[in-house]
mmCIF file of C-alpha atoms in Angstrom:
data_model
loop_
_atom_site.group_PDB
_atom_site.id
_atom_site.type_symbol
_atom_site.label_atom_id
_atom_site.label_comp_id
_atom_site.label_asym_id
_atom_site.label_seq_id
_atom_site.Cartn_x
_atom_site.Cartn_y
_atom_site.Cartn_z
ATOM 1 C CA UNK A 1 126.960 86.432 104.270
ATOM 2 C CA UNK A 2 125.375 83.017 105.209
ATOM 3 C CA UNK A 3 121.573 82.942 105.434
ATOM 4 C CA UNK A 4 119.312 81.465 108.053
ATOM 5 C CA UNK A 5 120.728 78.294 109.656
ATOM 6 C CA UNK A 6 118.607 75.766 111.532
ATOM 7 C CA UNK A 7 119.477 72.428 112.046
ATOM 8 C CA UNK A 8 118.785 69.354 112.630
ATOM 9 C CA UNK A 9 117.704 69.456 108.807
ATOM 10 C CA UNK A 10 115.113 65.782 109.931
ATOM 11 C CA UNK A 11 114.527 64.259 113.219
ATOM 12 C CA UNK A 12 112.475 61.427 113.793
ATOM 13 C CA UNK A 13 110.659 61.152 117.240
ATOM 14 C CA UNK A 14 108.194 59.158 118.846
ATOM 15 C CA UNK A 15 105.155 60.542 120.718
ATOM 16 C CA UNK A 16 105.529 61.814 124.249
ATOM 17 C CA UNK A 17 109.180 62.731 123.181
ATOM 18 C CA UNK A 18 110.799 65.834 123.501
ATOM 19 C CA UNK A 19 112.217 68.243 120.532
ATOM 20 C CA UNK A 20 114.426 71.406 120.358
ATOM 21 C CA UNK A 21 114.728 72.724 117.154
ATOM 22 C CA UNK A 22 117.998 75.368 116.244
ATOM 23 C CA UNK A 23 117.887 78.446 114.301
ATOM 24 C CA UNK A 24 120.575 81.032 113.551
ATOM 25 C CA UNK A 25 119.591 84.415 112.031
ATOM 26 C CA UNK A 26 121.532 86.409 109.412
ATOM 27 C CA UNK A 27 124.241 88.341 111.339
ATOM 28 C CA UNK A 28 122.874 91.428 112.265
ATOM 29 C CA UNK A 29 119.077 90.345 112.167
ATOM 30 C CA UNK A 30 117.575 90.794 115.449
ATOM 31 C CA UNK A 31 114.231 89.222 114.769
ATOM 32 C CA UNK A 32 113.867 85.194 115.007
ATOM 33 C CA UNK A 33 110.026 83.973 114.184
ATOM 34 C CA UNK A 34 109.033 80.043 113.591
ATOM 35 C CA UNK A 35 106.590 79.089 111.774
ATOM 36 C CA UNK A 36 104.782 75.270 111.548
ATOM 37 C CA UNK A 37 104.078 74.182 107.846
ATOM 38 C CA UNK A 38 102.167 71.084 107.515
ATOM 39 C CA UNK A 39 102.111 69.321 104.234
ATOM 40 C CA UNK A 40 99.926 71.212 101.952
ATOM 41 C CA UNK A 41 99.628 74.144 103.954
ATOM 42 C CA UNK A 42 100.663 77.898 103.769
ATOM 43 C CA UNK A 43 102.970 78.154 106.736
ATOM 44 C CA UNK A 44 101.537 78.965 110.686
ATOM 45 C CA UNK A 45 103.045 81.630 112.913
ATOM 46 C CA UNK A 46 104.088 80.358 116.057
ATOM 47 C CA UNK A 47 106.467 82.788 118.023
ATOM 48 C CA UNK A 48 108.307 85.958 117.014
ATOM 49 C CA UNK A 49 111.486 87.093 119.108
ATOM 50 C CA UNK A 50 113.121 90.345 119.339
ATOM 51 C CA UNK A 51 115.765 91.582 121.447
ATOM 52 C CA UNK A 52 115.278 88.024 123.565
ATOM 53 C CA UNK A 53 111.518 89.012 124.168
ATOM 54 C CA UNK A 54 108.849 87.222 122.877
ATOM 55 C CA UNK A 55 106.727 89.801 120.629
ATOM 56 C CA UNK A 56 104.718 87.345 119.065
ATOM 57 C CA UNK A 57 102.669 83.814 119.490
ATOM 58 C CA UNK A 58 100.393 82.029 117.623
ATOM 59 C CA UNK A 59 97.822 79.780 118.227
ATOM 60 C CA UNK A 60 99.841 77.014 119.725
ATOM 61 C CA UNK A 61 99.418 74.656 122.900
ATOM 62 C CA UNK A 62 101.789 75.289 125.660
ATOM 63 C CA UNK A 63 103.881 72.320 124.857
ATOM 64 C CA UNK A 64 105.467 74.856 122.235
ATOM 65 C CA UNK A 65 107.907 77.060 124.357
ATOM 66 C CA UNK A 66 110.955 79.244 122.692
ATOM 67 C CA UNK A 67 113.377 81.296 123.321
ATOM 68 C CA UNK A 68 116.184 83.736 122.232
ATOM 69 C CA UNK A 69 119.942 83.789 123.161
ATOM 70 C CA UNK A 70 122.163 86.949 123.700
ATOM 71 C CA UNK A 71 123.741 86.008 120.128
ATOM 72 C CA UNK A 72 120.239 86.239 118.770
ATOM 73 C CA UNK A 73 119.967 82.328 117.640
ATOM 74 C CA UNK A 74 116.880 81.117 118.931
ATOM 75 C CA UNK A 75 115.468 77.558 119.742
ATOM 76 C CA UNK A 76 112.080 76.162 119.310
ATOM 77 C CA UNK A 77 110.977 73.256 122.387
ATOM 78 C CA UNK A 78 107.902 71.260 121.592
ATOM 79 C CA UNK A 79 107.248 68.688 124.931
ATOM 80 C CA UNK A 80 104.749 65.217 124.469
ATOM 81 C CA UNK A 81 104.862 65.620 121.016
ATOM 82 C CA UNK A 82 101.889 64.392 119.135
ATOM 83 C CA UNK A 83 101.921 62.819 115.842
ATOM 84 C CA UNK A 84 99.965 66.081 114.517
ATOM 85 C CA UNK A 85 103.226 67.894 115.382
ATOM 86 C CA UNK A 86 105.116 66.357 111.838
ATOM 87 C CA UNK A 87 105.480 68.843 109.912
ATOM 88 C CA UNK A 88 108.424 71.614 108.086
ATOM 89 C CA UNK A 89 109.403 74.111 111.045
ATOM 90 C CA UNK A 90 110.514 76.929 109.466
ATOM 91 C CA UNK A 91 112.762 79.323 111.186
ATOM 92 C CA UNK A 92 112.645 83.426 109.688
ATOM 93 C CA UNK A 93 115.165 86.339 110.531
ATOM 94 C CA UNK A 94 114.779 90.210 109.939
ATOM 95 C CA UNK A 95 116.620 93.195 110.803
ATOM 96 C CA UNK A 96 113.621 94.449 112.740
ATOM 97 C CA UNK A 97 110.675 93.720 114.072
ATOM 98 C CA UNK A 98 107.881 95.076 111.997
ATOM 99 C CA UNK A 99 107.191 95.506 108.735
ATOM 100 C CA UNK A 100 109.828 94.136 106.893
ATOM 101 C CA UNK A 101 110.655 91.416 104.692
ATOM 102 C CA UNK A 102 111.859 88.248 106.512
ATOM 103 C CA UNK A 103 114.356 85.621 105.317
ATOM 104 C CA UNK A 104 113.704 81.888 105.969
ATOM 105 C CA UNK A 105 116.043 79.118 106.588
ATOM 106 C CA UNK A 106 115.585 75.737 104.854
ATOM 107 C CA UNK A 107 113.346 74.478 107.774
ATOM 108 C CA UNK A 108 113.502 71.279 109.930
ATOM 109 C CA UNK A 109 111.306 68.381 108.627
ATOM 110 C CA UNK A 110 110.242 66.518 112.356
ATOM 111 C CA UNK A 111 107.936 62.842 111.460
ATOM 112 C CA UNK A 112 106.187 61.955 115.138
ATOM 113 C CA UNK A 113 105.728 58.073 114.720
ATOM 114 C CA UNK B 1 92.320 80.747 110.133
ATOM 115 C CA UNK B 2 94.005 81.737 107.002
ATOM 116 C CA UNK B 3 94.044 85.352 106.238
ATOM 117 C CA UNK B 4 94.901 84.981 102.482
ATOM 118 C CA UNK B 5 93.562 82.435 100.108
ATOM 119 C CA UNK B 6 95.289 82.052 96.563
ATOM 120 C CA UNK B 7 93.435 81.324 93.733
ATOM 121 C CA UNK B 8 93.952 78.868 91.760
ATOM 122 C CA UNK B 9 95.202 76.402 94.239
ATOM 123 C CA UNK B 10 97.008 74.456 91.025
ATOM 124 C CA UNK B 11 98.366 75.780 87.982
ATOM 125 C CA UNK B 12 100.032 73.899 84.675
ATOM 126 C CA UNK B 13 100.742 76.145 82.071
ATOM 127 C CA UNK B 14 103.931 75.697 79.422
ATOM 128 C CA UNK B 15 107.038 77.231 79.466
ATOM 129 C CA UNK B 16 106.679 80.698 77.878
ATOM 130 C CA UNK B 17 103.626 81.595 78.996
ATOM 131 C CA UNK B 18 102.694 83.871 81.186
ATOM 132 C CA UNK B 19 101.221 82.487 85.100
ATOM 133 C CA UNK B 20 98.716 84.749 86.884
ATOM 134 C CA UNK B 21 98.267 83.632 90.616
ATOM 135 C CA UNK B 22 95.444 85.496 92.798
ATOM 136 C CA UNK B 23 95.440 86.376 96.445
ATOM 137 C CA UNK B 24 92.531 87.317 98.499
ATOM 138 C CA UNK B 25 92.508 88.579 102.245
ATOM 139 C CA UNK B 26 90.020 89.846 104.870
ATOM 140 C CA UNK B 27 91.082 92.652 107.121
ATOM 141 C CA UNK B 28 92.641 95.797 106.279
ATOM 142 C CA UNK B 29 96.740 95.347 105.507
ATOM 143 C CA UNK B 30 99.710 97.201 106.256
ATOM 144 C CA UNK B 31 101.511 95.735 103.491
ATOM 145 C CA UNK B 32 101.224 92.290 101.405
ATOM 146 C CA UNK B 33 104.060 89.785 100.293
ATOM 147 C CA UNK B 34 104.814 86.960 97.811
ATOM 148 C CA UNK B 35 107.086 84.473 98.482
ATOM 149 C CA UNK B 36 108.083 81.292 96.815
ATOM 150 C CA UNK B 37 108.631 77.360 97.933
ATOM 151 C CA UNK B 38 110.480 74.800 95.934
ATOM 152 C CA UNK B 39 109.670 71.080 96.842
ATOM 153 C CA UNK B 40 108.634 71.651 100.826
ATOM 154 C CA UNK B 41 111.907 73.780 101.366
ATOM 155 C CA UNK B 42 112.550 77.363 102.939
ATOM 156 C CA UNK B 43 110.452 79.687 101.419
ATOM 157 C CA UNK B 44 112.098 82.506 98.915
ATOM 158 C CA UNK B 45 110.897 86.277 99.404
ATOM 159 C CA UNK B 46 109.777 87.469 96.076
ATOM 160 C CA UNK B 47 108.113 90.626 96.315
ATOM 161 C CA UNK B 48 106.558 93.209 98.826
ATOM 162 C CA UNK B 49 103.823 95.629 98.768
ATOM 163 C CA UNK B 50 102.514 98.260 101.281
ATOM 164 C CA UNK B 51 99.334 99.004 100.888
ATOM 165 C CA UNK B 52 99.774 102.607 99.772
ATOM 166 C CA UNK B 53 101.188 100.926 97.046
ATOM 167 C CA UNK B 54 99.495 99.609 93.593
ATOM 168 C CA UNK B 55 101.802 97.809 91.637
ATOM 169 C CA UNK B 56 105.435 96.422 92.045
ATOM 170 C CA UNK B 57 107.645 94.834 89.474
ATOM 171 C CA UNK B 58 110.802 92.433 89.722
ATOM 172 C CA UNK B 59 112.494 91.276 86.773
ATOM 173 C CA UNK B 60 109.842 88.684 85.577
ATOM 174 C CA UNK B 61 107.712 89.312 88.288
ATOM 175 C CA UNK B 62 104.572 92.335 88.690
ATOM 176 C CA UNK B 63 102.367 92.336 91.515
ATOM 177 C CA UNK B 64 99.426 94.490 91.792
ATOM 178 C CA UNK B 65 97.347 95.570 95.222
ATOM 179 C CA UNK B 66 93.713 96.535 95.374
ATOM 180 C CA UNK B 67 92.486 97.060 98.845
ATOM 181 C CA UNK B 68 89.698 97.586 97.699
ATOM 182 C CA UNK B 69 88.808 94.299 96.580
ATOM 183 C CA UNK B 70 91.461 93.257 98.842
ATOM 184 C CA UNK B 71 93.073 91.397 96.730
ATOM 185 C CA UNK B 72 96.410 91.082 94.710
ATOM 186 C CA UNK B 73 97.683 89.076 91.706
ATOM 187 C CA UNK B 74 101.467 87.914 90.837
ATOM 188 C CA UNK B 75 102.230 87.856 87.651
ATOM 189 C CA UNK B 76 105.228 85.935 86.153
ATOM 190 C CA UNK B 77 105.778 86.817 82.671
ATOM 191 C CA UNK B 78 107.857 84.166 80.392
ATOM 192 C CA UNK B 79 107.921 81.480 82.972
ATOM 193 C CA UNK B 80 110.554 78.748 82.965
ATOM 194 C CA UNK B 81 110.723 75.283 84.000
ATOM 195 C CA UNK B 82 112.196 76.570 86.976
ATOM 196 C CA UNK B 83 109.402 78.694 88.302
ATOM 197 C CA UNK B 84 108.033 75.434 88.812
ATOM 198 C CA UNK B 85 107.142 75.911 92.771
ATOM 199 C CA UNK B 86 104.628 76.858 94.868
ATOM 200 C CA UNK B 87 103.846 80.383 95.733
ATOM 201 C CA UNK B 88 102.458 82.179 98.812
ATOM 202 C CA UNK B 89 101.009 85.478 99.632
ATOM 203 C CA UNK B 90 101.486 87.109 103.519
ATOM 204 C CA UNK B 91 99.283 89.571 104.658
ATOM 205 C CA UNK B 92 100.122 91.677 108.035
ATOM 206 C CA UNK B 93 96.788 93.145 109.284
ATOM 207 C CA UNK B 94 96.592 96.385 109.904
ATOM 208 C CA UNK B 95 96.332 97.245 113.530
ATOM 209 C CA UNK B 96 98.166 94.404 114.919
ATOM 210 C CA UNK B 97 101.603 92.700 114.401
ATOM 211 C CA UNK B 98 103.563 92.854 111.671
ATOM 212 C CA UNK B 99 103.274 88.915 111.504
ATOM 213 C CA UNK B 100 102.535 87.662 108.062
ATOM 214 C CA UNK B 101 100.071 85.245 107.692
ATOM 215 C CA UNK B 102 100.194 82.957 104.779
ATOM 216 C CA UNK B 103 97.812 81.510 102.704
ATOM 217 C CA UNK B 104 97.374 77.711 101.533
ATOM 218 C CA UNK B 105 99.386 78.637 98.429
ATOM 219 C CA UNK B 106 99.096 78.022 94.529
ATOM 220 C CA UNK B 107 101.327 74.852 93.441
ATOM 221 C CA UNK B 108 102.208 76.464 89.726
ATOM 222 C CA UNK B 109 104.029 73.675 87.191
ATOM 223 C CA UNK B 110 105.686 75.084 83.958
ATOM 224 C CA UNK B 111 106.305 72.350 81.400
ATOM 225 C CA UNK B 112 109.790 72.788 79.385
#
């Protein structure tokens, strides 16, 4: 089975722009969560999905928005980026929503210039 | 605000040897889990523990819980060049979501 997908693997934006950032869970995982990893950080929880409802936010400005389709794929919106908003987003599916151990995709690396 | 904090935040040891990494949380868990990063990539799950639980093992890998020190250690025996990584613990508190929350991570180097 493939793994976690997201995509675009790097983006390079300028501030003010907007982002949307792709992930697709393992088939049959019904759980999408993204986390923001800045260099030399552990990684920061920023939404969790399940069943198309959000279950789950961080502590994130509004600018970050997300949301889950019928398929279970999720995407992650960040508006007027900042250039504190480079960083690894990292993308996590699991079968449920609690308690269980979650598999990450290979992230998207976004540089704000 | 990070919930768990690994100790040591660096490690260099040589191929063969065993690496001990540290992890030290707050609040009260529902379970605890290791996971592993190579060179700013997706992370790896390695190991998890509930906290009923006091010590797991994985092929190389042995993790031991005490909640009451809140704290855990990984333990890779015989390490390889390619443990070479850096390594996380995730704590979900107990009492609220089942989100992990990661530490800052220990950056461990094994030398062939």
């Amino acid at each position: 089975d493939a793994g976690v997908t997201q995509s675009p693997t790097h983006l390079i934006k300028t501030r003010g722009q907007h982002v949307t950032l792709r992930c697709s869970p393992i088939s049959g995982h019904k759980s999408v969560s993204w986390y923001q990893q800045v260099l030399g950080q552990g990684p920061q929880f920023i939404f969790q999905y399940y069943e198309k409802e959000e279950r789950g936010r961080g502590n994130f400005p509004d600018r970050f928005s997300a949301r889950q389709f019928p398929n279970y794929s999720s995407e992650l919106n960040v508006n007027a980026l900042l250039l504190g908003d480079s960083a690894l987003y990292l993308c996590a599916s699991s079968p449920v929503v609690q308690g269980s151990q979650q598999y990450f995709g290979p992230g998207t690396r976004l540089t704000v210039t | 605000s990070q919930q768990g904090e690994e100790d040591p935040q660096a490690l260099s040891i040589q191929e063969g040897e065993n690496a001990t990494m540290n992890c030290s949380y707050k609040t009260s868990i529902n379970n605890l889990q290791w996971y592993r990063q190579n060179s700013g990539r997706g992370l790896v799950h390695l190991i998890l523990i509930r906290s009923n639980e006091r010590e797991k093992h994985s092929g190389r890998l042995r993790v031991t819980l005490d909640t009451s020190k809140k704290s855990s250690s990984l333990l890779i025996t015989a390490s390889r060049a390619a443990d070479t990584a850096s390594y996380f613990c995730a704590t979900d508190a107990a009492g609220g979501s089942y989100i992990p929350t990661f530490g800052r991570g220990t950056s461990l180097i094994v030398h062939p």
